[in-house]
């Protein structure tokens, strides 16, 4: 039997240490094809390229982490997955894994995440998909403690499958392996960003802005991803891309929308 084919992507770029670690972890589980942005695309969400050309480049640099084929892409994380599935892979991948992101994608951050949007794009195409993030924003983050957990989660997904229409959002606390208490299946915590703009003026007299803000946790539940991470657990949130608020349909049907 052929080994599982694993599509690896991310939003931090093809040279990011998190992606290089993930490729190495996945090479022990199957054949790996990498399609990742040629430059950082953090916070890109589910953007796709419509009014510009897309370029891919087959990488010849030997990263020594086990990938069979690697391509950099000039587009967004979602573009990378589209091209990987439609143009660059000789057969349908058995799973898509995205990351390992440098920084958390828990709670409301999933909305903005290029890492998760890449995984969601694969899910839309019917490919089981998982986004992985480590709660460490530094470029030199140590991903070694994540190996055993990442491999276990992917192996179980390959064995058992992921429900149709669902993508897993996995966040890993910044801890040594022995300090991680385990893995918890969670719901997304209710939170938002209390944002503001730092307004400045350039030497030429033109105003410009830096987006800043503070994360505001509005959820005290002990079944959330934020609680799990704060208490030493890896959080796994089953995330769906059907955004319909099904529980409100009956209520909104009471509105007088068709009355003249």
mmCIF file of C-alpha atoms in Angstrom:
data_model
loop_
_atom_site.group_PDB
_atom_site.id
_atom_site.type_symbol
_atom_site.label_atom_id
_atom_site.label_comp_id
_atom_site.label_asym_id
_atom_site.label_seq_id
_atom_site.Cartn_x
_atom_site.Cartn_y
_atom_site.Cartn_z
ATOM 1 C CA UNK A 1 0.000 0.000 0.000
ATOM 2 C CA UNK A 2 1.097 3.559 -0.716
ATOM 3 C CA UNK A 3 1.982 5.680 2.265
ATOM 4 C CA UNK A 4 -0.493 8.423 3.197
ATOM 5 C CA UNK A 5 0.113 11.591 1.225
ATOM 6 C CA UNK A 6 0.319 14.599 3.540
ATOM 7 C CA UNK A 7 -0.001 18.149 2.211
ATOM 8 C CA UNK A 8 1.857 20.602 4.453
ATOM 9 C CA UNK A 9 1.346 24.353 4.321
ATOM 10 C CA UNK A 10 1.408 27.403 6.607
ATOM 11 C CA UNK A 11 1.141 31.189 6.710
ATOM 12 C CA UNK A 12 4.584 32.077 8.107
ATOM 13 C CA UNK A 13 6.388 31.147 4.893
ATOM 14 C CA UNK A 14 8.220 28.144 3.540
ATOM 15 C CA UNK A 15 11.406 28.755 5.538
ATOM 16 C CA UNK A 16 9.641 29.223 8.890
ATOM 17 C CA UNK A 17 11.001 26.965 11.664
ATOM 18 C CA UNK A 18 7.464 25.864 12.562
ATOM 19 C CA UNK A 19 6.819 24.551 9.068
ATOM 20 C CA UNK A 20 10.243 22.909 8.856
ATOM 21 C CA UNK A 21 9.511 21.119 12.146
ATOM 22 C CA UNK A 22 6.082 20.000 10.922
ATOM 23 C CA UNK A 23 7.537 18.601 7.716
ATOM 24 C CA UNK A 24 9.994 16.539 9.734
ATOM 25 C CA UNK A 25 7.243 15.252 12.035
ATOM 26 C CA UNK A 26 5.021 14.299 9.085
ATOM 27 C CA UNK A 27 7.757 12.525 7.129
ATOM 28 C CA UNK A 28 7.604 9.788 9.775
ATOM 29 C CA UNK A 29 3.905 9.245 9.000
ATOM 30 C CA UNK A 30 3.762 9.405 5.216
ATOM 31 C CA UNK A 31 4.897 11.034 1.990
ATOM 32 C CA UNK A 32 5.027 14.810 2.289
ATOM 33 C CA UNK A 33 4.360 17.495 -0.297
ATOM 34 C CA UNK A 34 4.865 21.092 0.785
ATOM 35 C CA UNK A 35 3.150 24.091 -0.798
ATOM 36 C CA UNK A 36 3.708 27.208 1.291
ATOM 37 C CA UNK A 37 3.923 30.985 0.813
ATOM 38 C CA UNK A 38 7.225 32.413 -0.346
ATOM 39 C CA UNK A 39 6.921 35.157 2.299
ATOM 40 C CA UNK A 40 5.041 35.621 5.599
ATOM 41 C CA UNK A 41 1.246 35.822 5.267
ATOM 42 C CA UNK A 42 0.142 36.032 8.916
ATOM 43 C CA UNK A 43 -3.310 37.492 9.514
ATOM 44 C CA UNK A 44 -4.281 36.949 5.884
ATOM 45 C CA UNK A 45 -7.381 34.987 6.810
ATOM 46 C CA UNK A 46 -9.090 33.293 3.862
ATOM 47 C CA UNK A 47 -7.969 35.783 1.230
ATOM 48 C CA UNK A 48 -7.427 34.443 -2.277
ATOM 49 C CA UNK A 49 -5.680 36.008 -5.256
ATOM 50 C CA UNK A 50 -8.085 37.162 -7.967
ATOM 51 C CA UNK A 51 -6.533 40.145 -9.751
ATOM 52 C CA UNK A 52 -2.869 39.137 -9.868
ATOM 53 C CA UNK A 53 -0.952 36.243 -11.337
ATOM 54 C CA UNK A 54 0.221 33.403 -9.117
ATOM 55 C CA UNK A 55 3.679 31.901 -9.314
ATOM 56 C CA UNK A 56 5.085 28.711 -7.870
ATOM 57 C CA UNK A 57 8.684 27.618 -7.634
ATOM 58 C CA UNK A 58 9.882 24.088 -7.069
ATOM 59 C CA UNK A 59 12.393 24.241 -4.266
ATOM 60 C CA UNK A 60 15.747 22.671 -4.876
ATOM 61 C CA UNK A 61 17.235 23.587 -1.509
ATOM 62 C CA UNK A 62 17.659 20.505 0.660
ATOM 63 C CA UNK A 63 16.058 21.205 4.023
ATOM 64 C CA UNK A 64 16.847 17.638 5.181
ATOM 65 C CA UNK A 65 13.453 17.163 6.806
ATOM 66 C CA UNK A 66 11.943 14.498 4.591
ATOM 67 C CA UNK A 67 9.639 16.178 2.075
ATOM 68 C CA UNK A 68 9.360 14.481 -1.322
ATOM 69 C CA UNK A 69 8.399 17.702 -3.115
ATOM 70 C CA UNK A 70 8.347 21.345 -2.076
ATOM 71 C CA UNK A 71 6.913 24.422 -3.753
ATOM 72 C CA UNK A 72 6.896 28.051 -2.732
ATOM 73 C CA UNK A 73 3.915 30.117 -3.834
ATOM 74 C CA UNK A 74 3.536 33.856 -4.372
ATOM 75 C CA UNK A 75 -0.045 33.792 -3.080
ATOM 76 C CA UNK A 76 -1.920 33.424 0.182
ATOM 77 C CA UNK A 77 -2.195 30.299 2.361
ATOM 78 C CA UNK A 78 -5.564 29.479 0.764
ATOM 79 C CA UNK A 79 -3.974 29.898 -2.690
ATOM 80 C CA UNK A 80 -1.265 27.442 -1.677
ATOM 81 C CA UNK A 81 -3.817 24.763 -0.841
ATOM 82 C CA UNK A 82 -5.817 25.382 -4.014
ATOM 83 C CA UNK A 83 -2.706 25.030 -6.163
ATOM 84 C CA UNK A 84 -1.461 22.059 -4.162
ATOM 85 C CA UNK A 85 -4.698 20.161 -4.695
ATOM 86 C CA UNK A 86 -5.430 21.208 -8.279
ATOM 87 C CA UNK A 87 -2.027 21.510 -9.922
ATOM 88 C CA UNK A 88 0.947 20.311 -7.929
ATOM 89 C CA UNK A 89 -0.024 17.023 -6.289
ATOM 90 C CA UNK A 90 -0.086 13.891 -8.433
ATOM 91 C CA UNK A 91 -2.747 12.292 -6.241
ATOM 92 C CA UNK A 92 -5.313 13.437 -3.715
ATOM 93 C CA UNK A 93 -3.720 14.041 -0.306
ATOM 94 C CA UNK A 94 -5.006 11.927 2.553
ATOM 95 C CA UNK A 95 -4.713 14.870 4.932
ATOM 96 C CA UNK A 96 -3.626 18.506 4.992
ATOM 97 C CA UNK A 97 -1.741 19.914 7.967
ATOM 98 C CA UNK A 98 -1.055 23.618 8.364
ATOM 99 C CA UNK A 99 1.524 25.239 10.628
ATOM 100 C CA UNK A 100 3.094 24.923 13.016
ATOM 101 C CA UNK A 101 2.164 28.563 13.489
ATOM 102 C CA UNK A 102 4.395 30.875 15.490
ATOM 103 C CA UNK A 103 1.735 32.108 17.929
ATOM 104 C CA UNK A 104 -1.724 31.237 19.163
ATOM 105 C CA UNK A 105 -4.754 30.781 16.917
ATOM 106 C CA UNK A 106 -7.147 30.051 19.769
ATOM 107 C CA UNK A 107 -10.509 31.697 20.394
ATOM 108 C CA UNK A 108 -11.397 34.618 18.070
ATOM 109 C CA UNK A 109 -7.934 34.497 16.478
ATOM 110 C CA UNK A 110 -9.167 31.659 14.259
ATOM 111 C CA UNK A 111 -11.116 34.247 12.230
ATOM 112 C CA UNK A 112 -7.959 36.085 11.177
ATOM 113 C CA UNK A 113 -5.623 33.114 10.904
ATOM 114 C CA UNK A 114 -3.966 32.259 7.606
ATOM 115 C CA UNK A 115 -2.865 28.986 9.187
ATOM 116 C CA UNK A 116 -6.435 27.916 9.874
ATOM 117 C CA UNK A 117 -7.771 29.312 6.608
ATOM 118 C CA UNK A 118 -5.346 27.076 4.712
ATOM 119 C CA UNK A 119 -6.671 24.078 6.643
ATOM 120 C CA UNK A 120 -10.258 25.205 6.073
ATOM 121 C CA UNK A 121 -9.627 25.483 2.326
ATOM 122 C CA UNK A 122 -8.555 21.843 2.330
ATOM 123 C CA UNK A 123 -11.638 20.943 4.357
ATOM 124 C CA UNK A 124 -13.864 22.685 1.809
ATOM 125 C CA UNK A 125 -12.270 20.474 -0.842
ATOM 126 C CA UNK A 126 -13.110 17.357 1.178
ATOM 127 C CA UNK A 127 -9.602 16.774 2.545
ATOM 128 C CA UNK A 128 -9.278 16.047 6.303
ATOM 129 C CA UNK A 129 -7.365 18.994 7.702
ATOM 130 C CA UNK A 130 -5.735 20.253 10.897
ATOM 131 C CA UNK A 131 -4.185 23.592 11.811
ATOM 132 C CA UNK A 132 -1.413 23.545 14.426
ATOM 133 C CA UNK A 133 -0.183 26.529 16.441
ATOM 134 C CA UNK A 134 2.335 26.953 19.245
ATOM 135 C CA UNK A 135 1.730 29.764 21.739
ATOM 136 C CA UNK A 136 5.157 31.274 21.118
ATOM 137 C CA UNK A 137 5.437 34.183 18.675
ATOM 138 C CA UNK A 138 9.235 34.225 18.453
ATOM 139 C CA UNK A 139 10.912 33.160 15.216
ATOM 140 C CA UNK A 140 13.312 30.954 17.172
ATOM 141 C CA UNK A 141 10.531 29.127 19.020
ATOM 142 C CA UNK A 142 11.363 25.582 20.161
ATOM 143 C CA UNK A 143 8.948 23.138 18.511
ATOM 144 C CA UNK A 144 10.585 19.935 19.804
ATOM 145 C CA UNK A 145 8.068 19.528 22.648
ATOM 146 C CA UNK A 146 5.202 19.455 20.146
ATOM 147 C CA UNK A 147 6.428 16.462 18.147
ATOM 148 C CA UNK A 148 4.844 13.557 20.030
ATOM 149 C CA UNK A 149 1.486 15.355 20.303
ATOM 150 C CA UNK A 150 1.349 16.539 16.692
ATOM 151 C CA UNK A 151 2.186 13.068 15.421
ATOM 152 C CA UNK A 152 -0.398 11.456 17.701
ATOM 153 C CA UNK A 153 -3.179 13.808 16.588
ATOM 154 C CA UNK A 154 -2.402 13.365 12.883
ATOM 155 C CA UNK A 155 -2.070 9.582 13.224
ATOM 156 C CA UNK A 156 -5.470 9.392 14.933
ATOM 157 C CA UNK A 157 -7.013 11.606 12.252
ATOM 158 C CA UNK A 158 -5.609 9.352 9.527
ATOM 159 C CA UNK A 159 -6.906 6.283 11.322
ATOM 160 C CA UNK A 160 -10.360 7.533 12.321
ATOM 161 C CA UNK A 161 -11.054 10.332 9.870
ATOM 162 C CA UNK A 162 -12.402 13.807 10.632
ATOM 163 C CA UNK A 163 -16.145 14.468 10.302
ATOM 164 C CA UNK A 164 -17.146 16.017 6.979
ATOM 165 C CA UNK A 165 -17.289 19.792 7.157
ATOM 166 C CA UNK A 166 -15.038 19.960 10.221
ATOM 167 C CA UNK A 167 -11.422 21.108 10.547
ATOM 168 C CA UNK A 168 -9.408 20.737 13.752
ATOM 169 C CA UNK A 169 -7.856 23.820 15.337
ATOM 170 C CA UNK A 170 -5.002 22.664 17.600
ATOM 171 C CA UNK A 171 -3.154 25.041 19.908
ATOM 172 C CA UNK A 172 -0.188 23.994 22.024
ATOM 173 C CA UNK A 173 0.975 25.851 25.155
ATOM 174 C CA UNK A 174 4.540 27.085 25.400
ATOM 175 C CA UNK A 175 5.738 24.387 27.790
ATOM 176 C CA UNK A 176 8.296 21.614 27.936
ATOM 177 C CA UNK A 177 6.953 18.247 26.813
ATOM 178 C CA UNK A 178 6.891 16.816 30.344
ATOM 179 C CA UNK A 179 4.897 19.827 31.581
ATOM 180 C CA UNK A 180 2.061 19.387 29.072
ATOM 181 C CA UNK A 181 -0.774 17.642 30.930
ATOM 182 C CA UNK A 182 -2.528 16.175 27.901
ATOM 183 C CA UNK A 183 -4.957 16.959 25.102
ATOM 184 C CA UNK A 184 -8.457 18.396 25.624
ATOM 185 C CA UNK A 185 -11.272 18.595 23.086
ATOM 186 C CA UNK A 186 -12.710 22.065 23.637
ATOM 187 C CA UNK A 187 -15.053 24.717 22.389
ATOM 188 C CA UNK A 188 -13.841 28.083 21.142
ATOM 189 C CA UNK A 189 -13.731 30.624 23.960
ATOM 190 C CA UNK A 190 -15.763 33.799 23.638
ATOM 191 C CA UNK A 191 -13.286 36.651 23.384
ATOM 192 C CA UNK A 192 -12.327 39.603 21.250
ATOM 193 C CA UNK A 193 -9.588 42.141 20.702
ATOM 194 C CA UNK A 194 -9.950 45.549 22.300
ATOM 195 C CA UNK A 195 -8.305 47.349 19.430
ATOM 196 C CA UNK A 196 -6.939 50.810 18.857
ATOM 197 C CA UNK A 197 -4.714 52.479 16.303
ATOM 198 C CA UNK A 198 -1.397 54.116 17.098
ATOM 199 C CA UNK A 199 -1.511 57.199 14.867
ATOM 200 C CA UNK A 200 1.798 58.678 13.775
ATOM 201 C CA UNK A 201 3.041 61.190 11.240
ATOM 202 C CA UNK A 202 5.771 60.524 8.712
ATOM 203 C CA UNK A 203 8.651 63.003 8.104
ATOM 204 C CA UNK A 204 6.739 64.037 4.960
ATOM 205 C CA UNK A 205 3.724 65.000 7.086
ATOM 206 C CA UNK A 206 1.518 62.067 6.097
ATOM 207 C CA UNK A 207 -0.500 60.296 8.784
ATOM 208 C CA UNK A 208 -0.100 56.526 9.194
ATOM 209 C CA UNK A 209 -1.373 53.937 11.648
ATOM 210 C CA UNK A 210 -0.210 50.833 13.537
ATOM 211 C CA UNK A 211 -2.927 48.456 14.707
ATOM 212 C CA UNK A 212 -2.542 47.577 18.396
ATOM 213 C CA UNK A 213 -4.818 46.018 20.968
ATOM 214 C CA UNK A 214 -5.343 43.837 24.008
ATOM 215 C CA UNK A 215 -6.903 40.385 24.048
ATOM 216 C CA UNK A 216 -10.113 40.408 26.094
ATOM 217 C CA UNK A 217 -11.347 37.025 27.387
ATOM 218 C CA UNK A 218 -15.096 37.147 28.014
ATOM 219 C CA UNK A 219 -15.559 33.474 28.836
ATOM 220 C CA UNK A 220 -15.020 31.863 32.248
ATOM 221 C CA UNK A 221 -15.925 28.346 31.118
ATOM 222 C CA UNK A 222 -13.583 25.460 31.887
ATOM 223 C CA UNK A 223 -14.383 23.691 28.611
ATOM 224 C CA UNK A 224 -12.757 26.283 26.342
ATOM 225 C CA UNK A 225 -9.509 26.406 24.425
ATOM 226 C CA UNK A 226 -8.290 29.375 26.468
ATOM 227 C CA UNK A 227 -8.871 27.524 29.751
ATOM 228 C CA UNK A 228 -7.076 24.438 28.443
ATOM 229 C CA UNK A 229 -4.033 26.414 27.323
ATOM 230 C CA UNK A 230 -3.861 28.394 30.565
ATOM 231 C CA UNK A 231 -3.930 25.132 32.533
ATOM 232 C CA UNK A 232 -1.234 23.263 30.641
ATOM 233 C CA UNK A 233 -3.306 21.334 28.083
ATOM 234 C CA UNK A 234 -3.258 21.206 24.306
ATOM 235 C CA UNK A 235 -6.607 22.432 22.973
ATOM 236 C CA UNK A 236 -8.365 20.798 20.025
ATOM 237 C CA UNK A 237 -11.403 22.677 18.740
ATOM 238 C CA UNK A 238 -13.526 21.046 16.016
ATOM 239 C CA UNK A 239 -14.185 24.031 13.741
ATOM 240 C CA UNK A 240 -16.848 24.156 11.025
ATOM 241 C CA UNK A 241 -16.903 26.365 7.970
ATOM 242 C CA UNK A 242 -20.692 26.339 7.625
ATOM 243 C CA UNK A 243 -21.298 29.732 9.253
ATOM 244 C CA UNK A 244 -25.069 29.365 9.393
ATOM 245 C CA UNK A 245 -26.507 30.184 12.830
ATOM 246 C CA UNK A 246 -29.003 27.331 12.602
ATOM 247 C CA UNK A 247 -30.462 27.996 16.046
ATOM 248 C CA UNK A 248 -31.723 31.441 14.959
ATOM 249 C CA UNK A 249 -33.543 30.464 11.769
ATOM 250 C CA UNK A 250 -36.859 29.828 13.505
ATOM 251 C CA UNK A 251 -36.659 33.127 15.387
ATOM 252 C CA UNK A 252 -35.851 35.218 12.317
ATOM 253 C CA UNK A 253 -38.653 33.476 10.400
ATOM 254 C CA UNK A 254 -41.078 35.306 12.754
ATOM 255 C CA UNK A 255 -40.074 38.653 11.234
ATOM 256 C CA UNK A 256 -42.583 40.225 8.851
ATOM 257 C CA UNK A 257 -40.248 40.126 5.894
ATOM 258 C CA UNK A 258 -42.811 39.155 3.233
ATOM 259 C CA UNK A 259 -45.610 41.436 4.317
ATOM 260 C CA UNK A 260 -46.267 44.491 2.181
#
